[in-house]
PDB file of C-alpha atoms in Angstrom:
ATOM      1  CA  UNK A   1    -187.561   8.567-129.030  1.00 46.00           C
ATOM      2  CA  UNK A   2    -186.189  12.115-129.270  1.00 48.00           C
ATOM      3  CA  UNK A   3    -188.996  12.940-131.905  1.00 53.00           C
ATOM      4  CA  UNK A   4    -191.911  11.542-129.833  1.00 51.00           C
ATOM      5  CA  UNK A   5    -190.164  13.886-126.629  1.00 50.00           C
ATOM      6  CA  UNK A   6    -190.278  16.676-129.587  1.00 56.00           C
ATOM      7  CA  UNK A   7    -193.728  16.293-130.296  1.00 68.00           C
ATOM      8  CA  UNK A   8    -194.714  15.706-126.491  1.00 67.00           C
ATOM      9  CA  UNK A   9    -193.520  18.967-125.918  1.00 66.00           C
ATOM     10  CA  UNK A  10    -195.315  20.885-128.816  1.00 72.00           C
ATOM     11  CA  UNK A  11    -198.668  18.809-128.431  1.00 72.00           C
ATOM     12  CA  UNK A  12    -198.360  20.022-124.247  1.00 70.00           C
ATOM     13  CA  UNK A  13    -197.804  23.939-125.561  1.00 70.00           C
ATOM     14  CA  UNK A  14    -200.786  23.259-127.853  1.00 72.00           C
ATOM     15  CA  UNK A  15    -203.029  21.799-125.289  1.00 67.00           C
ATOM     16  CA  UNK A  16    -201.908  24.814-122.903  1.00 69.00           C
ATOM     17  CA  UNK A  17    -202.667  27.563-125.203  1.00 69.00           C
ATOM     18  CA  UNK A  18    -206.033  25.506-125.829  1.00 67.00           C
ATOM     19  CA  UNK A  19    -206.797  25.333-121.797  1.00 64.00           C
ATOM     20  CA  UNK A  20    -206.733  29.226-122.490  1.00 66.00           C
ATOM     21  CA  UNK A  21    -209.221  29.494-125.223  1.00 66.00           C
ATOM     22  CA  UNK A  22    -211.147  27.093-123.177  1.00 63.00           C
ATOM     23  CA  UNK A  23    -211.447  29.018-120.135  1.00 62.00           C
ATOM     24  CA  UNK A  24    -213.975  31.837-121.794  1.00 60.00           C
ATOM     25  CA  UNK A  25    -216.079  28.862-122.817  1.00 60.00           C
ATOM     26  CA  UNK A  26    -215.785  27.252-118.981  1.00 59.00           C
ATOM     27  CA  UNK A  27    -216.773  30.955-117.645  1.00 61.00           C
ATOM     28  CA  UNK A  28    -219.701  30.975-120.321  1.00 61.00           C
ATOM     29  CA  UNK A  29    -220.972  27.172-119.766  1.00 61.00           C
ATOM     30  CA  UNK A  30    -220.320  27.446-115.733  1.00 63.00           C
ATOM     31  CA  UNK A  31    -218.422  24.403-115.537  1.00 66.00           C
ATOM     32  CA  UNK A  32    -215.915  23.776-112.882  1.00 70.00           C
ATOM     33  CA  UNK A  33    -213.541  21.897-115.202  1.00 67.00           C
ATOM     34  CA  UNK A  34    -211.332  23.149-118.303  1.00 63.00           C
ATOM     35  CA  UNK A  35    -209.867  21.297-120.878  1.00 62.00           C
ATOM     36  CA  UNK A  36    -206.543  20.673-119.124  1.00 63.00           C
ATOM     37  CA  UNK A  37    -208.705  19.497-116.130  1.00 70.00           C
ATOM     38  CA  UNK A  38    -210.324  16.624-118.434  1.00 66.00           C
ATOM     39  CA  UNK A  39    -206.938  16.122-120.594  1.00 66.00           C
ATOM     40  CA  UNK A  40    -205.110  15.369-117.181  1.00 69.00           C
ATOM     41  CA  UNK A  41    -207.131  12.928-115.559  1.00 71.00           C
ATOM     42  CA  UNK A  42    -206.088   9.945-117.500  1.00 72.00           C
ATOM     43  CA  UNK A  43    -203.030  10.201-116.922  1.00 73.00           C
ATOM     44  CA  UNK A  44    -203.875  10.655-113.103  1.00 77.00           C
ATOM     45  CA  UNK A  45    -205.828   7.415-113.156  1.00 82.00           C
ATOM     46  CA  UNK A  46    -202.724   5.415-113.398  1.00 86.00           C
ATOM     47  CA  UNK A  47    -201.091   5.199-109.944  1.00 87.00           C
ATOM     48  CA  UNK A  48    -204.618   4.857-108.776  1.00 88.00           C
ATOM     49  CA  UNK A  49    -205.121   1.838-111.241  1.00 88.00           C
ATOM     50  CA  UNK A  50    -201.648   0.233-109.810  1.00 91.00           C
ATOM     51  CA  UNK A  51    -202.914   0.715-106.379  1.00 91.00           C
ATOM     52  CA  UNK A  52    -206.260  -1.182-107.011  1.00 91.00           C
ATOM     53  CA  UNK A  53    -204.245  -3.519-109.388  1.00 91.00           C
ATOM     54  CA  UNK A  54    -201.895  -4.651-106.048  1.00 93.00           C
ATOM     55  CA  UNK A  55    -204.709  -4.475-103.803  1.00 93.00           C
ATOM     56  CA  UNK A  56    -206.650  -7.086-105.869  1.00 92.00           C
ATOM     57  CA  UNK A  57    -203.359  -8.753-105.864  1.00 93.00           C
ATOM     58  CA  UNK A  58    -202.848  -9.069-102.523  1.00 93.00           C
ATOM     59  CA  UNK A  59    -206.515 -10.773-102.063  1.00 92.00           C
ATOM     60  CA  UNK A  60    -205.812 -13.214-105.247  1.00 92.00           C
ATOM     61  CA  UNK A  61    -204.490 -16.695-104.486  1.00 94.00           C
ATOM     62  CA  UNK A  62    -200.978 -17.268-105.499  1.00 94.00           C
ATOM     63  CA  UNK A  63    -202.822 -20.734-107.554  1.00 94.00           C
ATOM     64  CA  UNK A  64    -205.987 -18.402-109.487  1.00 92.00           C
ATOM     65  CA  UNK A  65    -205.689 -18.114-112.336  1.00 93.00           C
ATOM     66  CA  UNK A  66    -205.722 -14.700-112.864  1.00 91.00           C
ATOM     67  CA  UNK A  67    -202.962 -14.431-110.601  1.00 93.00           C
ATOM     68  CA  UNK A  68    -200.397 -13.698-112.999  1.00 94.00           C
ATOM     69  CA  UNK A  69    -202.469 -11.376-115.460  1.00 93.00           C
ATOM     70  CA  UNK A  70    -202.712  -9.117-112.281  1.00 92.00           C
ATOM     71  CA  UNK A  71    -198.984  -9.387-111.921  1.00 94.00           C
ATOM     72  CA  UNK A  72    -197.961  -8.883-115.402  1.00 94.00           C
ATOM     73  CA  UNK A  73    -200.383  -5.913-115.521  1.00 93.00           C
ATOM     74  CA  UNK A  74    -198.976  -4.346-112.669  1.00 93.00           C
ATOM     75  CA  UNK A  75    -195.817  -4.594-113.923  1.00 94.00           C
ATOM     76  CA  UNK A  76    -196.894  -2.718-117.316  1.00 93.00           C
ATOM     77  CA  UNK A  77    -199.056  -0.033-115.499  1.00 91.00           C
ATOM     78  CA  UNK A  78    -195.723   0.595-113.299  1.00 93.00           C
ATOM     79  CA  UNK A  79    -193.629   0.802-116.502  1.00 92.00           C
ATOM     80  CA  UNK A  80    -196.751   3.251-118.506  1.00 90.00           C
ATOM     81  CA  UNK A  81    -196.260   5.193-115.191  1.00 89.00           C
ATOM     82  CA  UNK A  82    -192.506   5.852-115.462  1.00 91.00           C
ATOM     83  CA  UNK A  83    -192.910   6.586-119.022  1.00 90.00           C
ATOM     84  CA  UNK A  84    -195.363   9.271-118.671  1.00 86.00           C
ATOM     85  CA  UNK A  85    -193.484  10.644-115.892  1.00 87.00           C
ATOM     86  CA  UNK A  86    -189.869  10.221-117.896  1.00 88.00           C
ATOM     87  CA  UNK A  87    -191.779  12.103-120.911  1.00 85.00           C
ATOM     88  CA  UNK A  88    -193.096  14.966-118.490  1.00 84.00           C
ATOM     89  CA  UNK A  89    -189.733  15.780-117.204  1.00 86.00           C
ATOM     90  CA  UNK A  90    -188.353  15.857-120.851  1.00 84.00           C
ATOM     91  CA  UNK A  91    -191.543  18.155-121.952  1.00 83.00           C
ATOM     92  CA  UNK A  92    -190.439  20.737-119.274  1.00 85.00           C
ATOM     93  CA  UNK A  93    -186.563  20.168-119.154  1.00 83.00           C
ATOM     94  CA  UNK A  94    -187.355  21.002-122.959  1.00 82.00           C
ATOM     95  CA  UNK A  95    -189.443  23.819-122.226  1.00 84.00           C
ATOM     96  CA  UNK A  96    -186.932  24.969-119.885  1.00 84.00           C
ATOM     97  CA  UNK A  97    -183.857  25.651-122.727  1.00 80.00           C
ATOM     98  CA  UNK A  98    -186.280  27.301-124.727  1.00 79.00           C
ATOM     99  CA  UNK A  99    -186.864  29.384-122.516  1.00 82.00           C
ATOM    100  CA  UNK A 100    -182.702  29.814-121.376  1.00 78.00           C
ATOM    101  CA  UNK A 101    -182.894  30.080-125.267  1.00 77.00           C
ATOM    102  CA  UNK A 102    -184.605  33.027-125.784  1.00 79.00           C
ATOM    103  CA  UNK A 103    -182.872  34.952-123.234  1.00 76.00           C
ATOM    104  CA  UNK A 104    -179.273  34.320-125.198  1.00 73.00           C
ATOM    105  CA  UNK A 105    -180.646  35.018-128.359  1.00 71.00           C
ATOM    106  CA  UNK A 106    -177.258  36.415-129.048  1.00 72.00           C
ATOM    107  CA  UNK A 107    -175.191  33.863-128.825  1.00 69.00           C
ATOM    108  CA  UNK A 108    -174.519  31.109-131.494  1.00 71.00           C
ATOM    109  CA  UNK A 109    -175.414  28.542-129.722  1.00 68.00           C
ATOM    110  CA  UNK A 110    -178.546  25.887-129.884  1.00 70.00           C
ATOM    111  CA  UNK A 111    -179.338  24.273-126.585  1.00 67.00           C
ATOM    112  CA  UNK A 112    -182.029  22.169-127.387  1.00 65.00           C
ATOM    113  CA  UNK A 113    -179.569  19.631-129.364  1.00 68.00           C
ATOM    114  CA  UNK A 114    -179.597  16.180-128.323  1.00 62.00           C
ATOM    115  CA  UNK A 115    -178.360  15.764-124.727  1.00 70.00           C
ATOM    116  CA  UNK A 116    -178.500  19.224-123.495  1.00 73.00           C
ATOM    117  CA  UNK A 117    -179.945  18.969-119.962  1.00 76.00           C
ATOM    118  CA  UNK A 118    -181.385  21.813-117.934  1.00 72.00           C
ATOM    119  CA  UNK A 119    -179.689  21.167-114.196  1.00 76.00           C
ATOM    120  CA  UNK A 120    -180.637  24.690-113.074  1.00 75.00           C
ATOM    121  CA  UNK A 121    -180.635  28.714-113.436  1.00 74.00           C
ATOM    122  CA  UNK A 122    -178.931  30.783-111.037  1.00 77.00           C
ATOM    123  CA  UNK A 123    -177.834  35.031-111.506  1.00 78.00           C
ATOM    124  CA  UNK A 124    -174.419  35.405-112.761  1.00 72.00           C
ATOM    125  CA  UNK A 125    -172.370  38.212-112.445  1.00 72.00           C
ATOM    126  CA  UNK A 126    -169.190  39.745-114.404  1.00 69.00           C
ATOM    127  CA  UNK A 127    -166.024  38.518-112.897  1.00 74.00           C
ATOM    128  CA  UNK A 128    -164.065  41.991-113.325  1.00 72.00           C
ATOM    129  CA  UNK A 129    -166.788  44.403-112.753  1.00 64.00           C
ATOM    130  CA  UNK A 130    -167.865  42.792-109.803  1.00 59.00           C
ATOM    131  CA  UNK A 131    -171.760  43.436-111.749  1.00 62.00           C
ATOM    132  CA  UNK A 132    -175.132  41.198-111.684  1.00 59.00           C
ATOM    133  CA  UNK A 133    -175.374  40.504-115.538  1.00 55.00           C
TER     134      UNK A 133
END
């Protein structure tokens, strides 16, 4: 699992430095869309999908018998839904020590090992100086 959250994370920097190339070809085609735009909206289809999935639900008989397909798919579109989001918020708590990284370059110390969690960032300042560091 940690290797898929891995390559979420590179495959999201990829895509984003892609959206950038893309927008000089949006400017030059006129299109009101980039490539993040058309990358996202998959994933943005699947609340909507659960929504019409339990709407349809709701105007099913309990004794059709398609009844409990539209149940069991609900219940896998609302499990595909927390995964994506679970994976999202690993992608940027990722993104986040990276970047916590970089800015103690000095110190031995690797934050992105397994189960380091970004909680939050906040100035500090040296106890006996009384100084913002």
């Amino acid at each position: 699992m940690k290797n898929q959250y891995k390559n979420l994370h590179s495959s999201i920097k990829l895509i984003k430095d892609l959206v950038l190339s893309s927008r000089h070809a949006k400017k030059k085609s006129g299109s009101t869309l980039n490539l993040f735009d058309y990358l996202i909206l998959p994933i943005q289809r699947i609340p909507r999908y659960v929504m019409l999935l339990q709407e349809l639900l709701k105007h099913t008989l309990e004794g059709h018998s398609d009844y409990d397909s539209l149940k069991t798919a609900i219940g896998q579109m609302l499990e595909l839904a927390g995964f994506l989001n679970e994976s999202k918020r690993a992608s940027e708590n990722l993104a986040k020590l990276q970047q916590v990284q970089a800015k103690l370059s000095k110190l031995p110390l690797d934050l992105k090992k397994s189960g380091t969690v970004y909680i939050k960032e906040a100035p500090a300042f040296h106890l006996s100086k009384g100084k913002k560091i």
